[in-house]
Tab-separated table of C-alpha atoms in Angstrom:
chain	number	residue	atom	x	y	z
A	1	UNK	CA	89.811	118.850	129.092
A	2	UNK	CA	93.197	120.562	128.978
A	3	UNK	CA	96.038	119.634	126.675
A	4	UNK	CA	98.281	119.053	129.672
A	5	UNK	CA	95.847	116.515	131.059
A	6	UNK	CA	95.646	114.813	127.678
A	7	UNK	CA	99.410	114.473	127.621
A	8	UNK	CA	99.683	113.068	131.113
A	9	UNK	CA	96.908	110.492	130.954
A	10	UNK	CA	97.657	106.843	130.243
A	11	UNK	CA	95.141	105.330	127.885
A	12	UNK	CA	94.482	101.612	127.642
A	13	UNK	CA	93.012	100.234	124.467
A	14	UNK	CA	90.366	97.552	124.680
A	15	UNK	CA	89.141	97.784	121.121
A	16	UNK	CA	90.888	94.622	119.994
A	17	UNK	CA	91.303	91.132	121.314
A	18	UNK	CA	94.951	91.302	120.350
A	19	UNK	CA	95.802	93.726	123.137
A	20	UNK	CA	95.318	93.170	126.833
A	21	UNK	CA	95.566	95.796	129.573
A	22	UNK	CA	98.989	94.500	130.522
A	23	UNK	CA	100.146	94.939	126.943
A	24	UNK	CA	98.609	98.355	126.344
A	25	UNK	CA	101.030	101.204	125.736
A	26	UNK	CA	101.392	103.732	128.455
A	27	UNK	CA	103.887	106.058	130.036
A	28	UNK	CA	103.191	108.786	127.469
A	29	UNK	CA	106.429	110.483	126.468
A	30	UNK	CA	108.654	107.685	127.730
A	31	UNK	CA	107.799	105.517	124.749
A	32	UNK	CA	108.621	108.126	122.140
A	33	UNK	CA	111.657	107.622	119.975
A	34	UNK	CA	111.896	111.387	119.467
A	35	UNK	CA	109.871	114.421	120.440
A	36	UNK	CA	106.684	114.749	118.440
A	37	UNK	CA	107.035	111.271	116.940
A	38	UNK	CA	104.580	108.429	117.160
A	39	UNK	CA	107.019	105.758	115.956
A	40	UNK	CA	107.901	102.848	118.243
A	41	UNK	CA	110.928	100.666	117.520
A	42	UNK	CA	112.377	97.610	119.209
A	43	UNK	CA	109.866	97.024	121.998
A	44	UNK	CA	110.166	93.639	123.641
A	45	UNK	CA	106.572	92.741	122.780
A	46	UNK	CA	106.632	94.220	119.259
A	47	UNK	CA	105.387	92.167	116.331
A	48	UNK	CA	107.000	91.621	112.964
A	49	UNK	CA	105.242	92.539	109.734
A	50	UNK	CA	104.334	88.879	109.170
A	51	UNK	CA	102.855	88.461	112.658
A	52	UNK	CA	100.842	91.640	112.153
A	53	UNK	CA	99.563	90.328	108.825
A	54	UNK	CA	98.472	87.055	110.464
A	55	UNK	CA	96.676	88.933	113.258
A	56	UNK	CA	94.933	91.100	110.659
A	57	UNK	CA	93.779	88.071	108.678
A	58	UNK	CA	92.680	86.259	111.830
A	59	UNK	CA	90.622	89.208	113.009
A	60	UNK	CA	88.710	89.458	109.731
A	61	UNK	CA	87.856	85.773	109.259
A	62	UNK	CA	84.932	84.457	111.288
A	63	UNK	CA	81.231	83.667	110.987
A	64	UNK	CA	80.662	86.619	108.656
A	65	UNK	CA	82.756	84.880	105.994
A	66	UNK	CA	80.524	81.800	106.100
A	67	UNK	CA	77.418	83.946	105.609
A	68	UNK	CA	78.668	85.654	102.437
A	69	UNK	CA	77.240	83.087	99.965
A	70	UNK	CA	73.756	83.959	101.224
A	71	UNK	CA	74.692	87.637	101.015
A	72	UNK	CA	75.621	87.175	97.350
A	73	UNK	CA	72.234	85.537	96.818
A	74	UNK	CA	70.581	88.629	98.316
A	75	UNK	CA	72.451	90.866	95.843
A	76	UNK	CA	72.748	88.706	92.728
A	77	UNK	CA	75.561	86.702	91.172
A	78	UNK	CA	76.919	89.806	89.393
A	79	UNK	CA	75.853	92.595	91.738
A	80	UNK	CA	77.065	90.641	94.796
A	81	UNK	CA	80.800	90.390	94.020
A	82	UNK	CA	80.877	93.927	92.567
A	83	UNK	CA	79.269	95.293	95.721
A	84	UNK	CA	81.610	93.276	97.940
A	85	UNK	CA	84.586	94.755	96.109
A	86	UNK	CA	83.259	98.305	96.482
A	87	UNK	CA	82.433	97.870	100.170
A	88	UNK	CA	85.873	96.346	100.737
A	89	UNK	CA	87.629	99.274	99.062
A	90	UNK	CA	85.608	101.820	101.048
A	91	UNK	CA	86.097	99.946	104.335
A	92	UNK	CA	89.868	99.756	103.847
A	93	UNK	CA	89.941	103.444	102.897
A	94	UNK	CA	88.146	104.245	106.168
A	95	UNK	CA	90.719	102.183	108.067
A	96	UNK	CA	93.430	104.280	106.414
A	97	UNK	CA	91.611	107.462	107.468
A	98	UNK	CA	91.561	106.281	111.084
A	99	UNK	CA	95.287	105.501	111.031
A	100	UNK	CA	96.072	108.906	109.470
A	101	UNK	CA	94.037	110.790	112.083
A	102	UNK	CA	95.596	108.769	114.927
A	103	UNK	CA	99.090	109.590	113.672
A	104	UNK	CA	98.136	113.252	113.457
A	105	UNK	CA	97.140	113.382	117.124
A	106	UNK	CA	100.131	111.328	118.244
A	107	UNK	CA	102.435	113.934	116.726
A	108	UNK	CA	100.346	116.868	117.874
A	109	UNK	CA	99.968	115.707	121.498
A	110	UNK	CA	103.337	113.937	121.849
A	111	UNK	CA	101.637	110.647	122.645
A	112	UNK	CA	102.934	107.225	121.693
A	113	UNK	CA	99.512	105.751	121.023
A	114	UNK	CA	95.842	106.695	120.764
A	115	UNK	CA	93.037	104.219	120.242
A	116	UNK	CA	89.811	104.591	118.253
A	117	UNK	CA	87.894	106.318	121.050
A	118	UNK	CA	90.776	108.697	121.834
A	119	UNK	CA	91.098	109.646	118.180
A	120	UNK	CA	87.414	110.506	117.850
A	121	UNK	CA	87.509	112.517	121.085
A	122	UNK	CA	90.560	114.503	119.960
A	123	UNK	CA	88.978	114.965	116.539
A	124	UNK	CA	85.923	116.588	118.100
A	125	UNK	CA	88.196	118.813	120.206
A	126	UNK	CA	89.780	120.001	116.951
A	127	UNK	CA	86.422	120.789	115.364
A	128	UNK	CA	85.638	124.414	114.439
A	129	UNK	CA	82.212	123.931	116.066
A	130	UNK	CA	82.261	125.006	119.718
A	131	UNK	CA	79.385	122.663	120.637
A	132	UNK	CA	81.359	119.652	119.377
A	133	UNK	CA	84.465	120.798	121.251
A	134	UNK	CA	82.495	121.131	124.493
A	135	UNK	CA	81.026	117.644	124.090
A	136	UNK	CA	84.145	115.933	122.755
A	137	UNK	CA	84.112	113.343	125.554
A	138	UNK	CA	80.969	111.891	123.986
A	139	UNK	CA	83.089	110.833	121.029
A	140	UNK	CA	84.800	108.170	123.113
A	141	UNK	CA	81.489	107.093	124.644
A	142	UNK	CA	79.868	106.694	121.230
A	143	UNK	CA	82.765	104.559	119.994
A	144	UNK	CA	82.690	102.463	123.172
A	145	UNK	CA	78.926	101.982	122.762
A	146	UNK	CA	79.226	100.722	119.203
A	147	UNK	CA	82.190	98.530	120.149
A	148	UNK	CA	80.085	96.949	122.889
A	149	UNK	CA	77.117	96.444	120.560
A	150	UNK	CA	79.333	95.016	117.823
A	151	UNK	CA	81.246	92.589	120.033
A	152	UNK	CA	78.176	91.401	121.946
A	153	UNK	CA	76.476	91.063	118.569
A	154	UNK	CA	79.307	88.781	117.468
A	155	UNK	CA	78.696	86.732	120.604
A	156	UNK	CA	74.981	86.444	119.741
A	157	UNK	CA	75.916	85.232	116.259
A	158	UNK	CA	78.189	82.608	117.827
A	159	UNK	CA	75.316	81.228	119.923
A	160	UNK	CA	73.120	80.809	116.831
A	161	UNK	CA	75.985	79.365	114.785
A	162	UNK	CA	76.849	76.775	117.429
A	163	UNK	CA	73.224	75.762	117.896
A	164	UNK	CA	72.469	75.415	114.164
A	165	UNK	CA	75.577	73.395	113.354
A	166	UNK	CA	75.420	71.047	116.336
A	167	UNK	CA	71.696	70.508	115.799
A	168	UNK	CA	72.251	69.529	112.168
A	169	UNK	CA	75.138	67.182	112.973
A	170	UNK	CA	73.222	65.416	115.758
A	171	UNK	CA	69.962	65.088	113.804
A	172	UNK	CA	71.735	63.609	110.772
A	173	UNK	CA	74.045	61.340	112.808
A	174	UNK	CA	72.075	58.159	112.055
A	175	UNK	CA	72.268	58.808	108.311
A	176	UNK	CA	75.827	60.059	108.139
A	177	UNK	CA	77.901	57.998	105.713
A	178	UNK	CA	81.463	57.762	104.486
A	179	UNK	CA	80.393	58.637	100.918
A	180	UNK	CA	80.507	62.396	100.316
A	181	UNK	CA	79.456	62.348	96.653
A	182	UNK	CA	76.379	60.181	96.070
A	183	UNK	CA	73.014	61.848	96.614
A	184	UNK	CA	71.555	59.591	99.261
A	185	UNK	CA	68.350	60.101	101.173
A	186	UNK	CA	68.925	61.003	104.780
A	187	UNK	CA	66.230	60.611	107.407
A	188	UNK	CA	66.633	63.212	110.120
A	189	UNK	CA	66.176	62.187	113.723
A	190	UNK	CA	64.238	65.056	115.330
A	191	UNK	CA	65.883	66.489	118.427
A	192	UNK	CA	65.245	69.504	120.604
A	193	UNK	CA	64.678	73.005	119.274
A	194	UNK	CA	67.741	75.076	118.372
A	195	UNK	CA	66.953	77.445	121.255
A	196	UNK	CA	67.478	74.603	123.685
A	197	UNK	CA	70.861	73.955	122.108
A	198	UNK	CA	71.737	77.580	122.839
A	199	UNK	CA	70.754	77.117	126.473
A	200	UNK	CA	72.865	73.967	126.670
A	201	UNK	CA	75.930	75.945	125.552
A	202	UNK	CA	75.261	78.722	128.066
A	203	UNK	CA	76.943	77.231	131.189
A	204	UNK	CA	80.057	76.224	129.246
A	205	UNK	CA	80.463	79.698	127.745
A	206	UNK	CA	79.944	81.261	131.181
A	207	UNK	CA	82.787	79.146	132.544
A	208	UNK	CA	84.930	80.056	129.540
A	209	UNK	CA	84.573	83.825	130.073
A	210	UNK	CA	85.533	83.408	133.740
A	211	UNK	CA	89.089	83.247	132.353
A	212	UNK	CA	89.867	86.934	132.814
A	213	UNK	CA	93.448	87.061	131.571
A	214	UNK	CA	93.683	87.342	127.813
A	215	UNK	CA	97.127	85.718	127.813
A	216	UNK	CA	95.609	82.613	129.418
A	217	UNK	CA	93.275	82.399	126.425
A	218	UNK	CA	96.153	82.281	123.948
A	219	UNK	CA	96.149	78.475	123.781
A	220	UNK	CA	92.426	78.536	122.997
A	221	UNK	CA	93.043	81.186	120.345
A	222	UNK	CA	95.675	78.978	118.712
A	223	UNK	CA	93.306	75.997	118.772
A	224	UNK	CA	90.540	78.103	117.238
A	225	UNK	CA	92.827	79.312	114.462
A	226	UNK	CA	93.933	75.793	113.543
A	227	UNK	CA	90.427	74.310	113.506
A	228	UNK	CA	88.964	77.195	111.479
A	229	UNK	CA	91.819	77.076	108.945
A	230	UNK	CA	91.400	73.341	108.376
A	231	UNK	CA	87.637	73.814	108.040
A	232	UNK	CA	88.019	76.589	105.460
A	233	UNK	CA	90.371	74.463	103.357
A	234	UNK	CA	87.840	71.612	103.366
A	235	UNK	CA	84.968	73.966	102.488
A	236	UNK	CA	86.861	75.353	99.498
A	237	UNK	CA	87.826	71.836	98.466
A	238	UNK	CA	84.128	70.925	98.248
A	239	UNK	CA	82.593	74.016	96.645
A	240	UNK	CA	85.024	74.115	93.690
A	241	UNK	CA	83.938	70.621	92.573
A	242	UNK	CA	81.176	70.042	90.003
A	243	UNK	CA	79.705	73.546	90.059
A	244	UNK	CA	76.160	73.477	88.574
A	245	UNK	CA	75.080	75.570	85.589
A	246	UNK	CA	74.710	79.136	86.908
A	247	UNK	CA	72.455	80.350	84.085
A	248	UNK	CA	69.336	80.096	86.278
A	249	UNK	CA	70.778	82.359	88.986
A	250	UNK	CA	69.665	86.019	88.898
A	251	UNK	CA	72.343	88.510	87.886
A	252	UNK	CA	70.771	91.148	90.138
A	253	UNK	CA	68.509	90.208	93.038
A	254	UNK	CA	65.358	92.165	93.983
A	255	UNK	CA	66.202	95.490	95.638
A	256	UNK	CA	64.297	94.517	98.788
A	257	UNK	CA	66.913	91.916	99.778
A	258	UNK	CA	69.906	94.155	99.020
A	259	UNK	CA	69.918	95.793	102.505
A	260	UNK	CA	70.334	92.309	103.989
A	261	UNK	CA	73.371	91.881	101.749
A	262	UNK	CA	74.772	95.188	102.973
A	263	UNK	CA	74.416	94.206	106.638
A	264	UNK	CA	76.188	90.875	106.130
A	265	UNK	CA	78.944	92.409	104.002
A	266	UNK	CA	79.778	95.210	106.430
A	267	UNK	CA	79.573	92.728	109.326
A	268	UNK	CA	82.328	90.760	107.591
A	269	UNK	CA	84.506	93.806	106.877
A	270	UNK	CA	84.177	95.315	110.346
A	271	UNK	CA	87.752	94.889	111.556
A	272	UNK	CA	88.466	98.552	112.111
A	273	UNK	CA	88.635	98.184	115.897
A	274	UNK	CA	91.847	96.154	115.660
A	275	UNK	CA	93.685	98.472	113.250
A	276	UNK	CA	95.288	100.888	115.721
A	277	UNK	CA	96.301	98.239	118.310
A	278	UNK	CA	97.991	96.197	115.571
A	279	UNK	CA	99.776	99.250	114.213
A	280	UNK	CA	100.894	100.188	117.729
A	281	UNK	CA	102.490	96.795	118.393
A	282	UNK	CA	104.590	96.687	115.217
A	283	UNK	CA	108.353	97.021	115.456
A	284	UNK	CA	108.249	99.395	112.489
A	285	UNK	CA	104.809	101.062	112.309
A	286	UNK	CA	105.766	102.844	109.095
A	287	UNK	CA	105.232	99.532	107.291
A	288	UNK	CA	101.698	99.161	108.639
A	289	UNK	CA	99.814	100.855	105.764
A	290	UNK	CA	101.387	98.383	103.330
A	291	UNK	CA	100.500	95.450	105.625
A	292	UNK	CA	96.961	96.789	106.032
A	293	UNK	CA	96.353	97.016	102.288
A	294	UNK	CA	98.012	93.657	101.573
A	295	UNK	CA	96.009	91.909	104.298
A	296	UNK	CA	92.697	93.432	103.241
A	297	UNK	CA	93.339	92.545	99.586
A	298	UNK	CA	93.735	88.914	100.680
A	299	UNK	CA	90.598	89.166	102.844
A	300	UNK	CA	88.572	90.726	100.028
A	301	UNK	CA	89.634	88.030	97.561
A	302	UNK	CA	88.714	85.379	100.133
A	303	UNK	CA	85.313	86.980	100.734
A	304	UNK	CA	84.415	87.350	97.068
A	305	UNK	CA	85.613	83.864	96.120
A	306	UNK	CA	83.815	82.052	98.931
A	307	UNK	CA	80.659	84.122	98.479
A	308	UNK	CA	80.472	83.494	94.732
A	309	UNK	CA	81.577	79.848	94.753
A	310	UNK	CA	79.251	79.008	97.640
A	311	UNK	CA	76.261	80.579	95.886
A	312	UNK	CA	77.168	78.930	92.564
A	313	UNK	CA	77.468	75.537	94.247
A	314	UNK	CA	74.256	75.596	96.318
A	315	UNK	CA	72.112	78.133	94.452
A	316	UNK	CA	68.779	79.110	95.983
A	317	UNK	CA	69.223	76.551	98.786
A	318	UNK	CA	72.162	78.382	100.367
A	319	UNK	CA	71.717	78.852	104.111
A	320	UNK	CA	72.828	81.405	106.689
A	321	UNK	CA	76.150	79.593	107.075
A	322	UNK	CA	77.641	77.597	104.231
A	323	UNK	CA	78.598	74.862	106.701
A	324	UNK	CA	74.883	73.990	106.954
A	325	UNK	CA	74.907	73.060	103.239
A	326	UNK	CA	77.812	70.620	103.438
A	327	UNK	CA	77.085	66.910	102.783
A	328	UNK	CA	76.119	64.568	105.569
A	329	UNK	CA	79.231	62.447	105.433
A	330	UNK	CA	81.648	62.129	108.313
A	331	UNK	CA	84.312	64.216	106.605
A	332	UNK	CA	82.139	67.320	106.279
A	333	UNK	CA	80.286	66.715	109.515
A	334	UNK	CA	83.698	66.924	111.158
A	335	UNK	CA	84.258	70.234	109.338
A	336	UNK	CA	81.121	71.632	110.972
A	337	UNK	CA	82.300	70.440	114.373
A	338	UNK	CA	85.821	71.774	113.882
A	339	UNK	CA	84.614	75.219	112.870
A	340	UNK	CA	82.137	75.188	115.754
A	341	UNK	CA	84.949	74.406	118.193
A	342	UNK	CA	86.905	77.343	116.806
A	343	UNK	CA	83.893	79.643	117.169
A	344	UNK	CA	83.292	78.383	120.735
A	345	UNK	CA	86.755	79.457	121.887
A	346	UNK	CA	86.627	82.669	119.846
A	347	UNK	CA	83.588	83.672	121.911
A	348	UNK	CA	85.833	84.440	124.883
A	349	UNK	CA	88.111	86.622	122.754
A	350	UNK	CA	85.213	88.640	121.334
A	351	UNK	CA	83.674	88.900	124.794
A	352	UNK	CA	86.881	90.376	126.213
A	353	UNK	CA	86.333	93.760	124.555
A	354	UNK	CA	82.925	94.674	126.033
A	355	UNK	CA	83.917	93.077	129.334
A	356	UNK	CA	86.892	95.416	129.716
A	357	UNK	CA	84.685	98.416	128.977
A	358	UNK	CA	81.678	97.497	131.135
A	359	UNK	CA	83.034	95.538	134.114
A	360	UNK	CA	85.377	98.231	135.552
A	361	UNK	CA	82.347	100.545	135.884
A	362	UNK	CA	80.671	98.112	138.303
A	363	UNK	CA	83.792	96.794	140.046
A	364	UNK	CA	84.941	100.324	140.934
A	365	UNK	CA	81.697	100.852	142.834
A	366	UNK	CA	81.821	97.580	144.770
A	367	UNK	CA	83.477	97.024	148.181
A	368	UNK	CA	87.031	95.715	147.970
A	369	UNK	CA	86.181	92.241	149.229
A	370	UNK	CA	83.357	91.877	146.660
A	371	UNK	CA	85.240	92.896	143.535
A	372	UNK	CA	85.793	89.351	142.273
A	373	UNK	CA	82.167	88.379	142.911
A	374	UNK	CA	80.913	91.466	141.097
A	375	UNK	CA	83.304	90.820	138.207
A	376	UNK	CA	82.103	87.239	137.719
A	377	UNK	CA	78.467	88.237	138.182
A	378	UNK	CA	78.639	90.896	135.467
A	379	UNK	CA	80.346	88.429	133.128
A	380	UNK	CA	77.569	85.918	133.745
A	381	UNK	CA	74.879	88.524	133.099
A	382	UNK	CA	76.499	89.611	129.820
A	383	UNK	CA	76.782	86.037	128.539
A	384	UNK	CA	73.152	85.390	129.521
A	385	UNK	CA	72.169	88.581	127.692
A	386	UNK	CA	73.813	87.412	124.459
A	387	UNK	CA	72.112	84.033	124.836
A	388	UNK	CA	68.680	85.641	125.354
A	389	UNK	CA	69.114	87.880	122.333
A	390	UNK	CA	70.169	84.881	120.231
A	391	UNK	CA	67.088	82.968	121.385
A	392	UNK	CA	64.880	85.910	120.423
A	393	UNK	CA	66.503	86.087	116.953
A	394	UNK	CA	67.351	82.460	116.101
A	395	UNK	CA	67.960	83.036	112.363
A	396	UNK	CA	71.684	83.247	111.712
A	397	UNK	CA	71.420	85.291	108.503
A	398	UNK	CA	69.246	87.958	110.129
A	399	UNK	CA	71.396	88.200	113.261
A	400	UNK	CA	74.486	88.814	111.127
A	401	UNK	CA	72.704	91.372	108.949
A	402	UNK	CA	71.201	93.185	111.935
A	403	UNK	CA	74.500	93.454	113.826
A	404	UNK	CA	76.278	94.600	110.675
A	405	UNK	CA	73.678	97.261	109.882
A	406	UNK	CA	73.320	98.604	113.426
A	407	UNK	CA	76.878	98.832	114.709
A	408	UNK	CA	79.442	97.721	112.139
A	409	UNK	CA	78.289	100.351	109.633
A	410	UNK	CA	78.804	103.082	112.238
A	411	UNK	CA	82.336	102.008	113.180
A	412	UNK	CA	83.499	101.111	109.676
A	413	UNK	CA	81.770	103.646	107.408
A	414	UNK	CA	80.026	106.508	109.207
A	415	UNK	CA	82.471	107.672	111.886
A	416	UNK	CA	85.890	107.618	110.086
A	417	UNK	CA	84.978	110.079	107.278
A	418	UNK	CA	83.381	112.469	109.769
A	419	UNK	CA	86.498	112.133	111.919
A	420	UNK	CA	88.688	113.197	108.989
A	421	UNK	CA	86.568	116.316	108.465
A	422	UNK	CA	86.623	117.376	112.130
A	423	UNK	CA	90.367	116.687	112.379
A	424	UNK	CA	91.637	118.492	109.306
A	425	UNK	CA	88.921	121.019	108.406
A	426	UNK	CA	90.534	123.862	110.341
A	427	UNK	CA	93.868	123.079	108.646
A	428	UNK	CA	92.363	123.234	105.193
A	429	UNK	CA	90.659	120.486	103.181
A	430	UNK	CA	89.832	120.349	99.500
A	431	UNK	CA	86.117	120.428	98.601
A	432	UNK	CA	86.565	117.090	96.826
A	433	UNK	CA	87.792	115.422	100.053
A	434	UNK	CA	84.908	116.898	102.033
A	435	UNK	CA	82.441	115.685	99.391
A	436	UNK	CA	84.019	112.211	99.409
A	437	UNK	CA	83.816	111.960	103.209
A	438	UNK	CA	80.234	113.210	103.251
A	439	UNK	CA	79.252	110.717	100.548
A	440	UNK	CA	80.760	107.746	102.412
A	441	UNK	CA	79.086	108.735	105.690
A	442	UNK	CA	75.727	109.290	103.988
A	443	UNK	CA	75.896	105.927	102.220
A	444	UNK	CA	76.866	104.296	105.519
A	445	UNK	CA	73.949	105.974	107.287
A	446	UNK	CA	71.502	104.920	104.563
A	447	UNK	CA	72.775	101.354	104.877
A	448	UNK	CA	72.437	101.621	108.655
A	449	UNK	CA	68.788	102.734	108.470
A	450	UNK	CA	67.554	100.608	105.577
A	451	UNK	CA	69.536	97.513	106.583
A	452	UNK	CA	68.270	97.667	110.150
A	453	UNK	CA	64.684	98.205	108.969
A	454	UNK	CA	64.761	95.296	106.514
A	455	UNK	CA	66.338	92.914	109.045
A	456	UNK	CA	63.750	93.808	111.693
A	457	UNK	CA	60.914	93.627	109.144
A	458	UNK	CA	62.072	90.185	108.021
A	459	UNK	CA	62.147	89.071	111.644
A	460	UNK	CA	58.609	90.304	112.297
A	461	UNK	CA	57.059	89.322	108.959
A	462	UNK	CA	59.358	86.824	107.227
A	463	UNK	CA	58.799	86.736	103.478
A	464	UNK	CA	60.290	83.274	103.163
A	465	UNK	CA	60.537	80.525	105.722
A	466	UNK	CA	64.092	79.695	106.755
A	467	UNK	CA	65.670	76.918	104.747
A	468	UNK	CA	66.371	73.851	106.807
A	469	UNK	CA	67.403	71.430	104.072
A	470	UNK	CA	70.793	70.301	102.996
A	471	UNK	CA	71.137	71.016	99.299
A	472	UNK	CA	73.228	67.918	98.692
A	473	UNK	CA	70.635	65.585	100.176
A	474	UNK	CA	66.911	64.928	99.841
A	475	UNK	CA	65.529	64.961	103.355
A	476	UNK	CA	62.368	63.028	104.143
């Protein structure tokens, strides 16, 4: 691929739900403030530093956050928070590497914006290895593949989350009280299997993803943000009260469960796909590194605090989502429903990314009068696929760990350090930097292999039956 072609092409980024095709930067040199510069000032749709910070926080807070107390259990009450801090630091460092490499190619190719896939492709073209240069286009395809797997994996997690929370609320409805503190016996009313709940959500989610314009989903995004924020406040309000004696909790968990911790942790920190689109939309992109580090410090503190407090509060009974441990009173049952509503509408936003990568491939090969039918059909098939996968893996903790190990580790830990080496090796790199990048990629690959193996092994031969009790109640 020639440099001239690279300069003339318009690239649209679909790696984040914050950017739609209509909003994607294009027009190459026309958007440059000066030759060779990647800076963009004063665009009509530019975001302030505060708006960018909010988008960054929103993109990193989801179902992975609610699974962190169980992740801490899988690592230990001391090893868990330490490991979360280390993974957070490494993940943010990898985000910084991606931004640095993207800026390098923007200046070098006189482009106003490159996304994750573009950056990897250009990085391979800069490699001293001729084989990598000749196959550079596979860099974009690999990134697109892992983006698809990651986002559809999120959608699978949402199916399981919705089913588990609605099932618990409905089964405990007859025993739900207004008293959120007394330990009262609750008799569950058996209902249908959680897999049937997933199937019941299927037609509604299919209709939701038929909304093809991301801007039309903005009202749903706002609703999701409000409901999830209120739910998080109520969760924190509960778990900081009357924390039991933690002396019986293991400081370091058995090594066999640590890979499950890794998968959940990296699933939570996998927000690297939104970094470049957010940076591109800022009025002053030079402030983005500061916003990135500030936002991720807040996210890391939130992750460690909720993970530790949730595990301290519920101990060995902690479940795949902390919402499943909340008391069966109307206040906290409403929290489960509110967060579930937020997750329901977030499904469409997460689905948008793989849809924009996959659907054009099929629509471009369909007759003109069938394009809409093909578009809706592919959307339906993709939603059904996520539902089927969720039915096959109905344990929320294992779905999160598996998705994190398989795809999130590649995007967040393995690819960025290798990208830095291929981008800057020919320009001179210190041996210490090369060693650091190799170490991060190797650790990410080990987590990828071992985490995937342990999650699959636990699915095939579970060592412990899933916990289906509420730790604040004695179920009969």
